[in-house]
Every structure is written in C-alpha cells, then in structure tokens.
XYZ file of C-alpha atoms in Angstrom:
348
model
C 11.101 9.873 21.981
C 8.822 7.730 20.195
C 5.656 8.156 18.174
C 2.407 8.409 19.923
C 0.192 5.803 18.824
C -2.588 6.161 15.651
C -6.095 5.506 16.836
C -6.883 3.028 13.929
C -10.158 1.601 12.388
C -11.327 -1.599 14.411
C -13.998 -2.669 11.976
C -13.109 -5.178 9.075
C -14.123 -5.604 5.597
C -15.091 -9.529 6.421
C -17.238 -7.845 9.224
C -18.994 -5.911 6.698
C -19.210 -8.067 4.618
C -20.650 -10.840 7.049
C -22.872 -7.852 7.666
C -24.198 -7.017 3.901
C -23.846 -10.712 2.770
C -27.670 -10.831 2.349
C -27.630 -7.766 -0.206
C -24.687 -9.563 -2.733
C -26.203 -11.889 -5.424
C -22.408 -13.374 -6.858
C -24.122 -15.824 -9.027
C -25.978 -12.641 -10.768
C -29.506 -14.487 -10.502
C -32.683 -12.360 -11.658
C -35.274 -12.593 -8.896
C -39.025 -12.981 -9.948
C -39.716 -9.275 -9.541
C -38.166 -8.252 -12.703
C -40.165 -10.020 -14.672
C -43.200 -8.270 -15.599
C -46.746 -8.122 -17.233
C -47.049 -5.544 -20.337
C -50.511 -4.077 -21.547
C -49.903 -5.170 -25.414
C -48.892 -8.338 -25.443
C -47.221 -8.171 -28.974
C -44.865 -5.580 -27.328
C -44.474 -7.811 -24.163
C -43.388 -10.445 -25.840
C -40.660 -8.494 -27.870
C -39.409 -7.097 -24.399
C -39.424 -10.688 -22.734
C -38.302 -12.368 -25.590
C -35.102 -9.521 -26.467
C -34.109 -9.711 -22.494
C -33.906 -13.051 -22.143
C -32.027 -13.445 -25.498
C -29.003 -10.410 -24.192
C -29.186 -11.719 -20.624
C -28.193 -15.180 -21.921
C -25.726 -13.845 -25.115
C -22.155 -15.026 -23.910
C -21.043 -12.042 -25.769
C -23.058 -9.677 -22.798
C -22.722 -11.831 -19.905
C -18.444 -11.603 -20.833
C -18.598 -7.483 -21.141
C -20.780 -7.206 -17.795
C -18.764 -9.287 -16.054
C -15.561 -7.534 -17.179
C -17.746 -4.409 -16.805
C -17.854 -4.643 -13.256
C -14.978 -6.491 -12.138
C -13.016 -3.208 -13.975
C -15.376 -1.190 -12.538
C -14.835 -2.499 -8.464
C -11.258 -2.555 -9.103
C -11.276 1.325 -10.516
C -13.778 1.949 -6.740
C -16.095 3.348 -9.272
C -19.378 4.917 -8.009
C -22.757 2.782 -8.688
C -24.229 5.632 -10.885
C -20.762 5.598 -12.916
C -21.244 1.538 -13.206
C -24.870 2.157 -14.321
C -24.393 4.382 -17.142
C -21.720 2.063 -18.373
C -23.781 -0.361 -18.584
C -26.412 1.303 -20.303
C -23.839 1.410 -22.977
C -23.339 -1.995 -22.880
C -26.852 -3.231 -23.183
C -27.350 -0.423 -26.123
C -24.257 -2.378 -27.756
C -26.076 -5.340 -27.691
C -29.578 -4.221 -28.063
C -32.314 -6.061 -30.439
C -35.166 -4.371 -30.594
C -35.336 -1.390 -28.330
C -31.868 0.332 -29.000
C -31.481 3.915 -27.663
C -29.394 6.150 -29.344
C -26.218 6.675 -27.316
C -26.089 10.801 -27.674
C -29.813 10.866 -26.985
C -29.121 8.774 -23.951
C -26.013 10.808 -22.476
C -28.218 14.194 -22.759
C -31.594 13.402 -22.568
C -32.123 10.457 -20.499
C -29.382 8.911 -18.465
C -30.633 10.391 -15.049
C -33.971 8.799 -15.199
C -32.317 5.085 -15.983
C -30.065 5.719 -12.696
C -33.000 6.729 -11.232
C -35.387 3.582 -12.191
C -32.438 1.358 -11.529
C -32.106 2.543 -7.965
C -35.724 2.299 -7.752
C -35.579 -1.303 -9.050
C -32.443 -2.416 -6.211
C -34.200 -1.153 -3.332
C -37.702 -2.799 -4.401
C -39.161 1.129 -4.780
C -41.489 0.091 -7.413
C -44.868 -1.095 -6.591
C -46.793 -2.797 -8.789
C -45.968 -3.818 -12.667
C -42.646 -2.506 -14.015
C -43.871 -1.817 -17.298
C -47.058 0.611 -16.635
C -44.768 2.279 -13.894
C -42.142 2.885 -16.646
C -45.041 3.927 -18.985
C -46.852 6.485 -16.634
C -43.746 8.134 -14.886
C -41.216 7.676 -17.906
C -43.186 7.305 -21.024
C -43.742 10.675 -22.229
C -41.034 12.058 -24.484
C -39.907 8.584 -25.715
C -42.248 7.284 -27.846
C -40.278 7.646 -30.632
C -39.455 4.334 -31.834
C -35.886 5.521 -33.043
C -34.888 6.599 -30.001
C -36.643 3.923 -27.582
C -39.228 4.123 -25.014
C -40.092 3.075 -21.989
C -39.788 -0.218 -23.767
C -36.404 -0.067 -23.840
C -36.302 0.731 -20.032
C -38.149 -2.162 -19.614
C -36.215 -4.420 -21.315
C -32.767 -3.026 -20.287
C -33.846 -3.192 -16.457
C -34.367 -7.210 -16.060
C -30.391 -7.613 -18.098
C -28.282 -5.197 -15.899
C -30.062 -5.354 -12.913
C -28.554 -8.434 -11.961
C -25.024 -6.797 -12.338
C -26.072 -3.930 -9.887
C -27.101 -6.254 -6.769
C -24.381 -5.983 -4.518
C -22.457 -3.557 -6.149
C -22.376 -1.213 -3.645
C -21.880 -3.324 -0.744
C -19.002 -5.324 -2.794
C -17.744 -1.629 -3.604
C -17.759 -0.778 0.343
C -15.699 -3.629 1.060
C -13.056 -3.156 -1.320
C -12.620 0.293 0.081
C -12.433 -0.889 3.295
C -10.182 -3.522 2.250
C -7.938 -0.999 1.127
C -8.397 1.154 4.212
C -6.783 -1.741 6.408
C -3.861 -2.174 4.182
C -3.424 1.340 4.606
C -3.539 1.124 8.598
C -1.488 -1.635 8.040
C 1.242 0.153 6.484
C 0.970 2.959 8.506
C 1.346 0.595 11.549
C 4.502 -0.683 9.793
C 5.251 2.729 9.245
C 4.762 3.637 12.721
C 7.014 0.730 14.190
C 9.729 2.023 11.834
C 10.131 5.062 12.927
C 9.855 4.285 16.386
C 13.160 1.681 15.553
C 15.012 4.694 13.854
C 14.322 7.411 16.168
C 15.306 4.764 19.609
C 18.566 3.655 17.732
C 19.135 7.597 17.122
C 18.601 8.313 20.618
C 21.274 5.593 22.073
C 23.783 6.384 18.999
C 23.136 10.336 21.044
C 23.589 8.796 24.373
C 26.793 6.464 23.298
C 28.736 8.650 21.415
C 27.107 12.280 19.871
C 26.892 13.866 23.332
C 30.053 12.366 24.381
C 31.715 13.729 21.983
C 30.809 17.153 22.403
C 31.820 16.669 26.077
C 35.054 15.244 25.243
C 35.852 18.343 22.871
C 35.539 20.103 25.773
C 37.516 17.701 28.208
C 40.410 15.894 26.330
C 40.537 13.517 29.362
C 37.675 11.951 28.632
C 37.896 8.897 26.227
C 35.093 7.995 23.328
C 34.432 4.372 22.651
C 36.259 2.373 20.152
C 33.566 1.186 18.376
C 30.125 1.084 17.846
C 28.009 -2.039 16.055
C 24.646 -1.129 14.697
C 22.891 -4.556 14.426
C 19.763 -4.286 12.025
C 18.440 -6.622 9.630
C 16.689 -4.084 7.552
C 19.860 -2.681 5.017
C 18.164 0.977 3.569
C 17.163 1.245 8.078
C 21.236 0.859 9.036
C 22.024 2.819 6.626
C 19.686 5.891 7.344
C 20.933 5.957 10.667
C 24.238 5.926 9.820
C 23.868 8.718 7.664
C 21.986 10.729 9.977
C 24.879 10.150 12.543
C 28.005 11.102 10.503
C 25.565 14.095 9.024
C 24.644 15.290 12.973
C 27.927 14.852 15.056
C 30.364 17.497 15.566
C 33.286 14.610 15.061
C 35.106 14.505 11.323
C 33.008 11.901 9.451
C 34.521 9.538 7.391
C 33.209 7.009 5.402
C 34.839 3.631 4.195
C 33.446 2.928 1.033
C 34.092 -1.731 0.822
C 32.949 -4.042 -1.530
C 30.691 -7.317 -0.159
C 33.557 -9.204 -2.223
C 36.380 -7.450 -1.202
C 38.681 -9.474 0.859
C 39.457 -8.845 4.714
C 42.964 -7.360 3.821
C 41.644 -4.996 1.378
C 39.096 -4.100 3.928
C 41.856 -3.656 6.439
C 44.348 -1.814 4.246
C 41.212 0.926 3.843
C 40.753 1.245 7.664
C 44.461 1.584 8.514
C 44.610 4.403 6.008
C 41.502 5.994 7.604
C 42.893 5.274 10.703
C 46.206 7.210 10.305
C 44.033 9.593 8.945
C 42.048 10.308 11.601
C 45.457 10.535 14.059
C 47.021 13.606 12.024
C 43.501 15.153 12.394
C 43.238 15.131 15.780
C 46.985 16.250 16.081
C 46.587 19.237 14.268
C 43.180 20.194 15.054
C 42.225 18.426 18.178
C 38.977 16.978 16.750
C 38.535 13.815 16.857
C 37.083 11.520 13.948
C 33.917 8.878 13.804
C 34.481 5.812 10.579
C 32.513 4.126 9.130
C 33.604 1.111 7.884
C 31.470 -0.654 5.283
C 31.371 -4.550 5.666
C 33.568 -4.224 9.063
C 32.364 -7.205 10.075
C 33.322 -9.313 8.044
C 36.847 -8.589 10.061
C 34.996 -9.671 13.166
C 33.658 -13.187 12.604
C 34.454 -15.791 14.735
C 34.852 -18.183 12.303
C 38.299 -15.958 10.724
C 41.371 -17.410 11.880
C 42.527 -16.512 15.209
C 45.940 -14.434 14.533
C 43.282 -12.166 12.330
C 40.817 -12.445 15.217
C 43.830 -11.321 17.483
C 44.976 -8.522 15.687
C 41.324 -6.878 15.790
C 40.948 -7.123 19.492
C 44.205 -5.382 19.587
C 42.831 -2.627 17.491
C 39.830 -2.362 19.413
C 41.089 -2.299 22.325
C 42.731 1.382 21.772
C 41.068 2.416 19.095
C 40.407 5.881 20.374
C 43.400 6.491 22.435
C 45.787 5.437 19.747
C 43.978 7.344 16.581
C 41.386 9.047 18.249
C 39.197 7.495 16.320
C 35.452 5.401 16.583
C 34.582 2.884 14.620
C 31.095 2.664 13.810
C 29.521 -0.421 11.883
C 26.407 -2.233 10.678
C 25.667 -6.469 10.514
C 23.244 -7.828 9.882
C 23.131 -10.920 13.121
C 25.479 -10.412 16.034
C 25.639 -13.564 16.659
C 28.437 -14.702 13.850
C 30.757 -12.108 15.522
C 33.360 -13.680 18.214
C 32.089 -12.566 21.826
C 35.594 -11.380 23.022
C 35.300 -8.523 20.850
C 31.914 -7.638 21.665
C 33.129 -7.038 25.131
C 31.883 -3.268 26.059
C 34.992 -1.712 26.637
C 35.301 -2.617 22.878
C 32.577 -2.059 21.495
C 29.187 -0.359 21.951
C 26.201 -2.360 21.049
C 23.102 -1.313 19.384
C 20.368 -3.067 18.035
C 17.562 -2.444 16.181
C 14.486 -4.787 16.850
C-alpha cells in the first residue's frame, strides 16, 4: 500500500518575489521623503549634517549590512531588526545619542512605531514637526535625546528596513519549498520501501508460512534486492529477517574479501541451515553480504558454473533462501537470473 499523496504549496518564492519586487530597495537608496525641513535651523542642520555623516561612515554601512543579512538568515521579525538597529545607530551616534537603558524601557515602541509609519509613507507632512508634536514630550532632555534623535536616526536605518519584510517572506517561503521538497523525497521513499516490502511478502514471507504448513511446497532459492540507495537495501533487509517466521541468518562479508572467503561463509551457513530444518523442520532465509560479487558475469566460468549449480537447489538441498542486495543488475550473468533461480526485486 502506498502513501496517499501531500497536497503541497503551488506558489513560489520567485513568484512572490516577482510579486513584491517593487517594495525591495537592494541598493539601500534613501528616497526624497526622508529628508526633511526643521523649525530651528541650527538644530536642522546638526540633524542633516550627523545623518548624512553615519549614513555614509563605512564603519555603519558594514554593521547594517551585516545587521540584516544576520538578521534574514536568523527569519527575524521586522520589529526585532528595528530595535537592533536602534542600537546600532546609538553606537555610532554624533550628536543625538540616546541612552541605551532609557531606550529599551522608555522608548523603543514609539521608534518601531515611527519607523513603520515612515515604510508605509503614514506620515504626512514634515518629519520633524510630526516627531515634535506626537513624540516630543518627555524627551527633551538633551542627555537622553529627543525627537531630534528620532529624526536623525529615521533617514540612516530606514533604508535598511525597505524590503525587509518582503525579503523576510521569501526566505521563509524559500525554506517552505525545500521542506515540500524533502517531504516529496520523503514521500517517494517510503513508497519504494513499503512496494519492495510488499513483493519481498508476496515472494517469500507468505510462502513461507504456507510451506510450514505444507512441506511439499518449495521456497525460492534466492532472492536479489536491486537498489542503488545502500542505508534503503539494507532497511528492508532488516525488516525482512526481523518479520518472517523462517530462522534468519545473516552473513556478515567484507567489500575486500575475496569470492572464496565469501563462499567458505555461505557453505557454512548453508550446512547450517540443513541440520536446522532436520531437526526442527523450519526452514532458514541468508543473507549474504556482498553475494554478488559471486554472481558477476565477468568471474570465470567454472566459478560461474558452480553458482548456478547452487542455485539451482538451493532450497531443496539446504532448505535454505538466499536473499541479497547489488547495487546494478546488469553486471550479474543472465543465466543465473533465470526465475526458477532467483527472485527479482527492484527498487526504482
């Protein structure tokens, strides 16, 4: 039985973003509408003059940048990204520094809030007598900052904060895909595993039972598991010798063992497997780790004789199956893939 299928997203993050592309500003340009017209022009000049000296410091345009690159990549929220850098413009602050505690509980909501304001154009009018009539009172105290330092703090982040949002939306949708991705992978997996399981049932875990039952009835000689994916073979073969009601055995091989050391293990297993079934009547399923190297077509051919004689009567002689795992069919010689010798399965 195989999985049902996932109902999966259909919309892309390059959709979305072909969608938003208007709202991201890459190069971090500062439109027009941040500059601004003060009512003291002493003070306006300070606040022009200190945000055009931090939005152009190398030192501020490297920690904003890192800022919010670190920031994306963490899928931090835009209010989280704003405070932060708050912190960095009060590190690099000339004239209107605000004093970081005095910020974090006194302040902090209303500079998300203004900054909001600022990204969706919410302000009408000049930026510093809105900051002065709706954020002015309370911070006049030049040790703290007031709205002056709003004012000037505005115009060097802002620029950070287009697109952040929309840049943050499709990274998380980026991520969402290679999530359906892998669960598609996932999916496609499993169904693999659970249709090998089902014809490994059909070809030898039923028949079994049945022949436990009826000693007339013969079990196949051997079975090839051809799957290209290693830790997949081997799951299923662990889930067969774990399920069947056969004696499991399991021939343990090293890649670089040779094909008589290989051989000398199976015989042994083999002969095994006969006294079992003479003294108990059960008969016994082995697998036989690197089997087929035995079975190439390019061994010699007394070697490739002497297997098809073996798996030929396999069961009869030993009462015995052979199960195995390779890696590509296709390298083993065709006379022993014949089905009265062997039982095919492959994973695709």
């Amino acid at each position: 039985m195989k999985l049902l299928p996932t109902k999966l997203s259909t919309v892309t993050h390059k959709e979305i973003k072909k969608i938003n592309t208007n709202k991201i500003n890459k190069n971090h340009t500062v439109s027009s509408d941040v500059f601004f017209k003060g009512s003291r022009s002493e003070t306006q000049k300070k606040i022009n003059s200190d945000a055009h000296s931090i939005k152009n410091s190398q030192k501020f345009k490297l920690e904003m940048t890192f800022l919010r690159d670190d920031s994306l990549k963490n899928k931090k929220s835009l209010d989280d990204f704003l405070l932060a850098s708050m912190y960095v413009y009060i590190n690099n602050a000339i004239n209107f520094p605000i004093k970081e505690d005095f910020f974090e509980y006194k302040i902090k909501n209303r500079f998300i809030e203004i900054m909001k304001k600022s990204l969706e154009h919410q302000i009408e009018g000049n930026l510093s007598e809105y900051l002065q009539e709706n954020y002015g009172w309370g911070l006049f105290n030049g040790k703290y900052g007031g709205y002056e330092s709003f004012a000037t703090a505005i115009p060097c982040v802002l620029p950070y904060a287009k697109g952040y949002e929309v840049e943050l939306e499709v990274l998380k949708l980026k991520e969402m895909e290679q999530k359906e991705l892998s669960l598609r992978k996932e999916i496609n997996r499993q169904d693999k595993i659970i249709s090998a399981k089902e014809r490994l049932s059909d070809e030898y875990l039923k028949p079994v039972q049945a022949a436990q039952k009826d000693s007339s009835l013969e079990l196949p000689n051997s079975i090839m598991l051809e799957c290209k994916d290693r830790l997949m073979a081997d799951g299923i073969i662990q889930w067969a010798l774990s399920n069947i009601s056969a004696r499991p055995i399991a021939i343990g091989t090293n890649i670089y063992d040779s094909n008589s050391v290989i051989k000398n293990k199976l015989k042994s297993a083999l002969e095994n497997a006969g006294k079992t079934y003479e003294n108990f009547g059960t008969p016994t399923l082995i697998y036989c780790e690197n089997f087929d190297k035995l079975l190439q077509a390019s061994n010699p051919a007394s070697e490739i004789a002497a297997i098809k004689a073996l798996l030929s009567n396999t069961y009869k002689k030993y009462h015995a199956t052979v199960i195995f795992t390779t890696a590509n069919s296709d390298t083993i010689e065709n006379v022993l893939k014949q089905p009265h010798r062997m039982k095919q399965i492959k994973v695709e």
